Amino acid sequence: MSSDTIAALASGPPPAAVSVIRLSGPAALSSLAALTGGPAPPPRRLSLRTLRDPRDATPLDNALVVAFPGPGTASGEDLVELHLHGGVAVVSGVLAALTALPGVRLALPGEFTRRAFTNGRMDLAQVEGIADLVAAETAGQRRSAMALAGGALSRSADSWRSRCLDILAEAEAGLDFAEDEADVASRIDEAARDQLLTLVAELQALIADAARGQRLRNGLTITVTGPPNVGKSSLVNMLTNSDAAIVTPIAGTTRDPIEVPIDLDGVAAVLIDTAGLRDTEDAIEAEGIRRARLRAAAADLVIHLVDHWPAEHPDGGILVVNKIDLGDYAPSTDGSVHFVSATRGDGIRALRRWLADWAVSAIRPTEPPLLTHARHRDAFIDAAAALSDAAATDDFVLRAEGLRHAAHAFGRIAGRVGVDDVLDRIFSRFCIGK
Ligand code: GDP
């Protein structure tokens, strides 16, 4: 339990219809009493109260307030929410009055969630799921974030961990037979080896699926390439304007302007406009372009754009013939050649349809992959390696060591062991008030 009580704006920046300020910690309930002056509201019920600055009784707002006495709360501590009129002066006035109270200070980014983790209300994989949920831009990302936040991965990791410990216990029991009943010992040994190999196979299937999970989280990349003036920028604009492009100001998701986000039937993707990959003197822009070049080189799909037909079909990717309004071609998406006009819009809908079908078959967003984070994938790779070493050896001590190592790796998923060094990085992804 922390001794500080933390306060922060939990909703988006004012002005807004409603702004929510959260308070968590030992002084949360007394702080509410200090601002409302009256009797404590009934727990877990919204109550209308006039809030006043305790220093001079200035009225600050008429607000809906709710108190959640700990420990059965989101943070595991006493928790208060103030639902205010979402004005700049209202929010700043209430925060100033709160932080003037003894033991109350502004929260750091992710501090409410960090307390939930510390107080055992949530494990580390669930925390990562919540961060993903707040950042989710597409339905597919939301689905996989909800599975993670709901504890799907933690439950799997825990069950693998206990299978490791069961095999370890059996192997230890088998040692007692070693002297006089060698055949029993070797049968137990064989059974353990079979179980280990099954575990390794399951883990490998999961690890193989991890690339899909990371693409679902980070988005597919589609590069638009071709000679100057064939209409690359026009095509990117047309494809992204023709439907709600996902452009959000969430910290950490802002992308370079030549990388334009696009929602393909619930799958996040970015279109990289290689016309924007120019040389520049500006150091920051140059860095953005360097990164975009790297991403473009590793693209999941390349759109080769030309403005004449017939044209040679390049290896890999799809061929898009632009400016059909100048020639005599009908829009079509026959096979892997697509005919469009990026200025008039002919054929754009069909091309989007084709891209969405491609994205959905690559990602299968309705089957949330279990491994969406590099941290999780690395722990599973570590566990799989330790278990296949354990299966390969006849030496009991080495096998036991491999099993313990794998159990430890699984324990890292939920943050039960060995995660001190990653906590700061994980919680820094959150905004203040979360
Ligand atoms: P980029 O250099 O490949 O990015 O090409 P731009 O998108 O800047 O386009 C180059 C020129 O071609 C611009 O003047 C566009 O208006 C024009 N353009 C692009 N697409 C079409 C099209 O489908 N039809 C016609 N007639 N002009 C186009």
Coordinates of C-alpha atoms and ligand atoms in Angstrom, one line a residue:
M1 CA 0.0 0.0 0.0
S2 CA 1.3 3.4 -0.9
S3 CA 1.0 6.2 1.6
D4 CA 0.5 8.9 -1.0
T5 CA -2.9 9.6 -2.4
I6 CA -2.9 10.3 -6.1
A7 CA -5.2 12.4 -8.2
A8 CA -5.5 12.9 -11.9
L9 CA -7.8 13.8 -14.7
A10 CA -8.9 10.4 -16.1
S11 CA -10.9 11.6 -19.1
G12 CA -9.8 13.5 -22.2
P13 CA -8.6 17.1 -22.0
P14 CA -11.3 19.8 -21.4
P15 CA -13.4 21.4 -22.7
A16 CA -15.7 18.4 -22.7
A17 CA -19.2 17.6 -21.6
V18 CA -18.0 15.7 -18.6
S19 CA -14.5 15.4 -17.1
V20 CA -13.7 12.7 -14.6
I21 CA -11.0 13.1 -11.9
R22 CA -9.9 10.0 -10.0
L23 CA -8.3 9.8 -6.6
S24 CA -6.7 6.7 -5.1
G25 CA -5.1 6.1 -1.8
P26 CA -5.6 6.4 2.0
A27 CA -6.7 10.0 1.9
A28 CA -9.2 9.6 -1.1
L29 CA -12.3 9.4 1.1
S30 CA -11.3 12.2 3.5
S31 CA -10.4 14.4 0.5
L32 CA -13.9 13.8 -0.9
A33 CA -15.3 14.8 2.5
A34 CA -13.1 17.9 2.5
L35 CA -14.5 19.1 -0.9
T36 CA -18.2 18.1 -0.3
G37 CA -18.4 19.2 3.3
G38 CA -21.5 17.1 3.9
P39 CA -22.1 13.5 4.8
A40 CA -20.2 10.8 3.0
P41 CA -22.1 9.6 -0.1
P42 CA -23.3 5.9 0.0
P43 CA -20.5 3.7 -1.4
R44 CA -20.5 2.8 -5.1
R45 CA -23.5 5.2 -5.9
L46 CA -23.3 8.4 -7.8
S47 CA -24.4 11.3 -5.7
L48 CA -24.9 15.0 -6.6
R49 CA -22.7 17.3 -4.4
T50 CA -21.5 20.8 -4.5
L51 CA -17.7 20.8 -4.4
R52 CA -15.9 23.7 -2.6
D53 CA -12.3 24.6 -2.2
P54 CA -11.6 23.6 1.4
R55 CA -9.2 26.6 1.8
D56 CA -11.7 29.4 1.2
A57 CA -15.1 27.6 0.6
T58 CA -15.2 28.9 -3.0
P59 CA -17.7 26.8 -5.0
L60 CA -15.9 24.8 -7.7
D61 CA -18.7 22.8 -9.4
N62 CA -21.9 20.8 -8.8
A63 CA -20.7 17.3 -9.6
L64 CA -21.6 13.7 -9.5
V65 CA -19.3 12.0 -7.0
V66 CA -18.8 8.3 -6.2
A67 CA -16.7 6.6 -3.5
F68 CA -15.4 3.1 -3.8
P69 CA -14.0 1.9 -0.5
G70 CA -11.0 -0.4 -0.9
P71 CA -9.7 -3.0 -1.3
G72 CA -12.2 -4.4 -3.8
T73 CA -11.6 -1.5 -6.3
A74 CA -9.8 -1.0 -9.6
S75 CA -6.6 0.1 -7.8
G76 CA -7.0 -2.1 -4.7
E77 CA -7.2 1.1 -2.6
D78 CA -9.9 3.6 -1.6
L79 CA -11.0 5.1 -4.8
V80 CA -13.0 8.2 -5.6
E81 CA -14.4 9.6 -8.9
L82 CA -15.6 13.1 -9.5
H83 CA -17.7 13.6 -12.6
L84 CA -17.4 17.3 -13.3
H85 CA -18.5 19.7 -15.9
G86 CA -15.7 19.5 -18.4
G87 CA -14.3 23.0 -18.2
V88 CA -10.7 24.0 -18.1
A89 CA -11.2 26.1 -14.9
V90 CA -13.4 23.5 -13.2
V91 CA -10.8 20.8 -13.7
S92 CA -7.8 22.9 -12.8
G93 CA -9.6 24.3 -9.7
V94 CA -10.6 20.9 -8.4
L95 CA -7.1 19.4 -9.0
A96 CA -5.6 22.4 -7.2
A97 CA -7.9 22.1 -4.3
L98 CA -7.2 18.3 -4.0
T99 CA -3.5 18.6 -4.2
A100 CA -3.5 21.3 -1.6
L101 CA -4.8 18.6 0.9
P102 CA -2.2 16.8 3.0
G103 CA -0.9 13.6 1.4
V104 CA -2.5 14.2 -2.0
R105 CA -0.4 14.7 -5.1
L106 CA -0.8 14.4 -8.9
A107 CA -0.5 10.9 -10.3
L108 CA 2.4 9.8 -12.6
P109 CA 1.5 8.2 -15.9
G110 CA 0.1 4.7 -15.4
E111 CA 0.2 5.0 -11.6
F112 CA -3.4 3.9 -10.9
T113 CA -2.8 0.8 -12.9
R114 CA 0.6 0.3 -11.3
R115 CA -1.1 0.2 -7.9
A116 CA -3.6 -2.3 -9.3
F117 CA -0.7 -4.5 -10.2
T118 CA 1.1 -4.0 -6.9
N119 CA -2.0 -4.8 -5.0
G120 CA -2.7 -7.9 -6.9
R121 CA -5.8 -6.7 -8.7
M122 CA -4.3 -7.3 -12.1
D123 CA -1.3 -9.3 -13.4
L124 CA 1.3 -7.9 -15.8
A125 CA -0.1 -9.4 -18.9
Q126 CA -3.5 -8.0 -18.1
V127 CA -1.9 -4.6 -17.5
E128 CA -0.4 -4.8 -21.0
G129 CA -3.8 -5.8 -22.3
I130 CA -5.3 -2.6 -20.8
A131 CA -2.6 -0.5 -22.4
D132 CA -3.4 -2.1 -25.8
L133 CA -7.1 -1.6 -25.3
V134 CA -6.6 2.1 -24.7
A135 CA -4.4 2.3 -27.8
A136 CA -6.6 0.0 -30.0
E137 CA -7.6 1.6 -33.3
T138 CA -9.3 -1.3 -35.0
A139 CA -11.8 -4.0 -34.1
G140 CA -9.2 -6.7 -34.4
Q141 CA -6.8 -4.9 -32.0
R142 CA -9.6 -4.3 -29.6
R143 CA -10.5 -8.0 -29.7
S144 CA -7.0 -9.2 -28.9
A145 CA -6.5 -6.5 -26.3
M146 CA -9.6 -7.6 -24.5
A147 CA -8.5 -11.2 -24.5
L148 CA -5.1 -10.2 -23.0
A149 CA -6.8 -7.9 -20.4
G150 CA -9.2 -10.6 -19.5
G151 CA -6.3 -12.9 -18.5
A152 CA -6.4 -15.4 -21.5
L153 CA -2.6 -15.4 -21.8
S154 CA -1.9 -15.4 -18.1
R155 CA -4.2 -18.5 -17.7
S156 CA -2.4 -20.4 -20.5
A157 CA 1.0 -19.5 -19.1
D158 CA 0.0 -20.6 -15.6
S159 CA -1.3 -23.9 -16.9
W160 CA 1.9 -24.5 -18.8
R161 CA 3.9 -23.6 -15.7
S162 CA 2.0 -26.1 -13.6
R163 CA 2.5 -28.8 -16.2
C164 CA 6.2 -28.2 -15.9
L165 CA 6.1 -28.4 -12.2
D166 CA 4.0 -31.7 -12.4
I167 CA 6.6 -33.3 -14.7
L168 CA 9.3 -32.1 -12.3
A169 CA 7.5 -33.7 -9.3
E170 CA 7.1 -37.0 -11.1
A171 CA 10.7 -37.0 -12.2
E172 CA 11.8 -36.4 -8.6
A173 CA 9.5 -39.3 -7.4
G174 CA 11.1 -41.5 -10.1
L175 CA 14.6 -40.9 -8.5
D176 CA 13.5 -43.1 -5.6
F177 CA 13.3 -46.1 -7.8
A178 CA 16.7 -45.6 -9.4
E179 CA 18.5 -48.2 -7.3
D180 CA 16.6 -51.4 -7.5
E181 CA 13.8 -50.9 -10.0
A182 CA 15.6 -49.6 -13.0
D183 CA 12.8 -50.5 -15.4
V184 CA 10.2 -48.5 -13.4
A185 CA 12.6 -45.6 -13.4
S186 CA 13.1 -45.7 -17.2
R187 CA 9.3 -46.0 -17.8
I188 CA 8.8 -42.8 -15.8
D189 CA 11.6 -41.3 -17.7
E190 CA 10.1 -42.2 -21.0
A191 CA 6.7 -40.7 -20.0
A192 CA 8.3 -37.5 -18.9
R193 CA 10.1 -37.2 -22.2
D194 CA 6.8 -37.7 -24.1
Q195 CA 5.1 -35.0 -22.1
L196 CA 8.0 -32.6 -22.6
L197 CA 8.0 -33.2 -26.4
T198 CA 4.2 -32.5 -26.4
L199 CA 4.8 -29.3 -24.5
V200 CA 7.5 -28.2 -26.9
A201 CA 5.3 -28.8 -29.9
E202 CA 2.5 -26.8 -28.5
L203 CA 4.8 -23.9 -27.7
Q204 CA 6.3 -24.0 -31.1
A205 CA 2.9 -23.7 -32.8
L206 CA 2.1 -20.7 -30.6
I207 CA 5.5 -19.0 -31.3
A208 CA 4.9 -19.6 -35.1
D209 CA 1.7 -17.7 -34.7
A210 CA 3.3 -14.8 -32.9
A211 CA 4.2 -12.9 -36.1
R212 CA 0.5 -12.6 -36.8
G213 CA -0.1 -11.3 -33.3
Q214 CA 2.5 -8.6 -33.7
R215 CA 1.1 -7.6 -37.1
L216 CA -2.4 -7.4 -35.6
R217 CA -1.1 -5.1 -32.9
N218 CA 1.3 -2.9 -34.9
G219 CA -0.5 -3.0 -38.2
L220 CA 0.3 -4.4 -41.7
T221 CA 2.5 -2.4 -43.9
I222 CA 1.7 -1.7 -47.5
T223 CA 4.2 0.1 -49.7
V224 CA 3.1 2.0 -52.8
T225 CA 6.0 2.2 -55.2
G226 CA 6.6 3.2 -58.8
P227 CA 8.2 5.8 -61.1
P228 CA 7.7 9.6 -60.3
N229 CA 4.3 11.1 -61.2
V230 CA 2.4 7.8 -61.7
G231 CA 0.1 8.9 -58.9
K232 CA 1.4 7.3 -55.8
S233 CA 0.4 10.1 -53.5
S234 CA -3.0 10.5 -55.2
L235 CA -3.6 6.7 -54.7
V236 CA -2.7 6.8 -51.1
N237 CA -5.0 9.8 -50.6
M238 CA -7.9 8.3 -52.5
L239 CA -7.6 5.0 -50.6
T240 CA -7.5 6.6 -47.2
N241 CA -10.0 9.4 -47.8
S242 CA -12.6 7.2 -49.4
D243 CA -13.3 5.7 -46.0
A244 CA -12.7 6.7 -42.4
A245 CA -8.9 6.7 -42.1
I246 CA -7.8 6.1 -38.5
V247 CA -5.9 9.1 -37.5
T248 CA -5.7 9.5 -33.8
P249 CA -3.6 11.7 -31.5
I250 CA -2.9 8.8 -29.0
A251 CA 0.7 9.3 -27.8
G252 CA 3.1 6.9 -29.5
T253 CA 0.8 6.1 -32.4
T254 CA 1.4 9.3 -34.3
R255 CA 3.1 8.3 -37.5
D256 CA 5.2 10.0 -40.1
P257 CA 3.0 11.8 -42.6
I258 CA 4.1 9.6 -45.4
E259 CA 2.8 6.6 -43.5
V260 CA -1.0 6.9 -43.7
P261 CA -3.0 4.6 -41.4
I262 CA -5.9 2.7 -43.0
D263 CA -8.5 0.4 -41.4
L264 CA -9.0 -2.6 -43.6
D265 CA -12.2 -4.3 -42.3
G266 CA -11.0 -4.2 -38.7
V267 CA -7.3 -4.8 -39.5
A268 CA -4.9 -1.9 -38.9
A269 CA -2.5 -1.2 -41.8
V270 CA -0.3 1.7 -42.9
L271 CA 0.2 2.7 -46.5
I272 CA 3.7 4.0 -47.1
D273 CA 3.9 6.5 -49.9
T274 CA 7.3 6.1 -51.3
A275 CA 6.9 9.4 -53.2
G276 CA 7.5 10.9 -49.7
L277 CA 10.7 9.1 -49.3
R278 CA 12.8 12.0 -50.5
D279 CA 16.1 13.4 -49.4
T280 CA 15.9 16.1 -46.9
E281 CA 18.1 18.5 -44.9
D282 CA 15.8 18.4 -41.9
A283 CA 17.3 16.0 -39.3
I284 CA 14.0 14.9 -37.7
E285 CA 12.3 14.4 -41.1
A286 CA 15.3 12.5 -42.3
E287 CA 15.0 10.1 -39.3
G288 CA 11.3 9.6 -40.1
I289 CA 12.2 8.8 -43.6
R290 CA 15.0 6.5 -42.6
R291 CA 12.5 4.5 -40.5
A292 CA 9.8 4.6 -43.2
R293 CA 12.4 3.2 -45.7
L294 CA 13.1 0.3 -43.3
R295 CA 9.4 -0.4 -42.9
A296 CA 8.8 -0.1 -46.6
A297 CA 11.6 -2.6 -47.3
A298 CA 10.0 -5.1 -44.9
A299 CA 6.4 -4.4 -46.2
D300 CA 3.8 -7.1 -46.0
L301 CA 2.5 -6.1 -49.5
V302 CA 4.0 -4.0 -52.3
I303 CA 1.7 -2.1 -54.6
H304 CA 3.6 -1.5 -57.9
L305 CA 1.9 1.5 -59.5
V306 CA 2.2 2.3 -63.2
D307 CA 0.3 4.7 -65.5
H308 CA 0.3 2.7 -68.8
W309 CA -0.9 -0.6 -70.0
P310 CA 0.3 -3.2 -70.9
A311 CA 3.0 -3.2 -68.3
E312 CA 5.4 -5.8 -67.0
H313 CA 4.2 -7.5 -63.8
P314 CA 7.0 -7.3 -61.2
D315 CA 7.9 -10.1 -58.9
G316 CA 5.9 -10.2 -55.7
G317 CA 3.2 -7.7 -54.8
I318 CA 0.4 -6.5 -57.0
L319 CA 0.3 -4.3 -60.1
V320 CA -2.0 -1.3 -60.1
V321 CA -2.5 0.5 -63.4
N322 CA -3.5 4.1 -62.7
K323 CA -4.9 7.0 -64.8
I324 CA -7.4 4.8 -66.7
D325 CA -9.4 7.9 -67.3
L326 CA -6.7 9.0 -69.8
G327 CA -6.8 5.7 -71.7
D328 CA -9.6 3.5 -72.7
Y329 CA -9.7 1.0 -69.9
A330 CA -12.5 -0.1 -67.6
P331 CA -11.8 -0.4 -63.9
S332 CA -11.2 -3.9 -62.9
T333 CA -9.3 -6.1 -60.4
D334 CA -8.7 -9.1 -62.6
G335 CA -6.3 -11.4 -60.8
S336 CA -3.4 -9.4 -59.5
V337 CA -3.7 -6.5 -62.0
H338 CA -6.0 -3.7 -60.9
F339 CA -7.1 -0.8 -63.1
V340 CA -7.9 2.5 -61.3
S341 CA -8.1 6.2 -61.6
A342 CA -6.7 7.8 -58.4
T343 CA -8.1 11.2 -59.3
R344 CA -11.6 10.2 -60.5
G345 CA -12.0 7.3 -58.1
D346 CA -12.8 4.6 -60.6
G347 CA -11.8 1.1 -59.4
I348 CA -10.8 2.4 -55.9
R349 CA -13.6 0.6 -54.1
A350 CA -12.7 -2.7 -55.7
L351 CA -9.1 -2.2 -54.9
R352 CA -10.0 -1.5 -51.2
R353 CA -12.1 -4.6 -51.2
W354 CA -9.2 -6.6 -52.5
L355 CA -6.8 -5.1 -49.9
A356 CA -9.3 -5.8 -47.1
D357 CA -9.7 -9.4 -48.1
W358 CA -6.0 -9.8 -48.3
A359 CA -5.5 -8.2 -44.8
V360 CA -8.2 -10.3 -43.2
S361 CA -6.8 -13.5 -44.6
A362 CA -3.3 -12.6 -43.5
I363 CA -4.4 -11.6 -39.9
R364 CA -7.6 -13.5 -39.2
P365 CA -8.7 -10.8 -36.7
T366 CA -11.6 -12.9 -35.4
E367 CA -9.2 -15.5 -34.0
P368 CA -7.2 -13.4 -31.5
P369 CA -3.6 -14.7 -31.5
L370 CA -2.3 -15.4 -28.0
L371 CA 1.1 -13.8 -28.4
T372 CA 1.0 -10.2 -29.4
H373 CA 4.0 -8.7 -27.5
A374 CA 7.7 -9.4 -28.0
R375 CA 8.0 -9.8 -24.3
H376 CA 5.6 -12.7 -24.3
R377 CA 7.0 -14.3 -27.4
D378 CA 10.5 -14.1 -25.9
A379 CA 9.4 -15.8 -22.7
F380 CA 7.8 -18.6 -24.7
I381 CA 10.9 -19.0 -26.9
D382 CA 13.0 -19.2 -23.7
A383 CA 10.6 -21.8 -22.2
A384 CA 10.5 -23.9 -25.4
A385 CA 14.3 -24.0 -25.6
A386 CA 14.7 -25.0 -21.9
L387 CA 12.0 -27.7 -22.3
S388 CA 13.6 -29.2 -25.5
D389 CA 17.0 -29.3 -23.7
A390 CA 15.2 -31.0 -20.8
A391 CA 13.7 -33.6 -23.2
A392 CA 17.1 -34.2 -24.8
T393 CA 19.0 -35.1 -21.7
D394 CA 19.1 -38.3 -19.6
D395 CA 20.7 -36.4 -16.7
F396 CA 18.1 -35.9 -14.0
V397 CA 19.8 -32.7 -12.6
L398 CA 19.9 -31.1 -16.0
R399 CA 16.4 -32.0 -16.8
A400 CA 15.1 -30.6 -13.5
E401 CA 17.1 -27.4 -14.2
G402 CA 15.5 -27.1 -17.6
L403 CA 12.0 -27.6 -16.2
R404 CA 12.6 -25.0 -13.4
H405 CA 13.9 -22.5 -16.0
A406 CA 10.8 -23.0 -18.2
A407 CA 8.5 -22.6 -15.2
H408 CA 10.3 -19.3 -14.4
A409 CA 9.8 -18.1 -18.0
F410 CA 6.1 -18.8 -17.8
G411 CA 5.9 -17.0 -14.5
R412 CA 7.3 -13.9 -16.1
I413 CA 4.2 -13.6 -18.3
A414 CA 1.9 -12.7 -15.5
G415 CA 4.8 -10.8 -13.8
R416 CA 5.0 -13.2 -10.8
V417 CA 8.8 -13.4 -11.1
G418 CA 11.8 -11.6 -12.8
V419 CA 10.1 -8.5 -14.2
D420 CA 11.5 -5.7 -12.1
D421 CA 13.5 -4.4 -15.0
V422 CA 10.5 -4.1 -17.4
L423 CA 7.9 -2.5 -15.1
D424 CA 8.9 1.1 -15.7
R425 CA 8.8 0.6 -19.4
I426 CA 5.4 -1.0 -19.4
F427 CA 3.8 1.6 -17.1
S428 CA 5.3 4.5 -19.0
R429 CA 3.1 3.5 -22.0
F430 CA 0.1 4.7 -20.1
C431 CA -1.2 8.2 -19.9
I432 CA -1.6 10.2 -16.7
G433 CA -4.9 9.2 -15.0
K434 CA -4.9 5.6 -16.2
Ligands
GDP1 P1 3.5 10.5 -57.5 O1 4.7 11.3 -57.8 O2 3.6 9.1 -58.0 O3 3.1 10.5 -56.0 O4 2.3 11.1 -58.3 P2 1.2 12.1 -57.8 O5 0.1 11.5 -57.0 O6 1.8 13.4 -57.3 O7 0.5 12.5 -59.2 C1 1.2 13.0 -60.3 C2 0.2 13.7 -61.2 O8 -0.6 12.8 -61.8 C3 -0.7 14.7 -60.5 O9 -0.8 15.9 -61.4 C4 -2.0 14.0 -60.4 O10 -3.1 14.9 -60.4 C5 -2.0 13.1 -61.7 N1 -2.8 12.0 -61.5 C6 -2.7 11.0 -60.5 N2 -3.6 10.1 -60.7 C7 -4.3 10.4 -61.8 C8 -5.4 9.7 -62.5 O11 -5.9 8.7 -62.2 N3 -5.8 10.3 -63.7 C9 -5.2 11.5 -64.1 N4 -5.7 12.0 -65.2 N5 -4.2 12.1 -63.5 C10 -3.8 11.6 -62.3

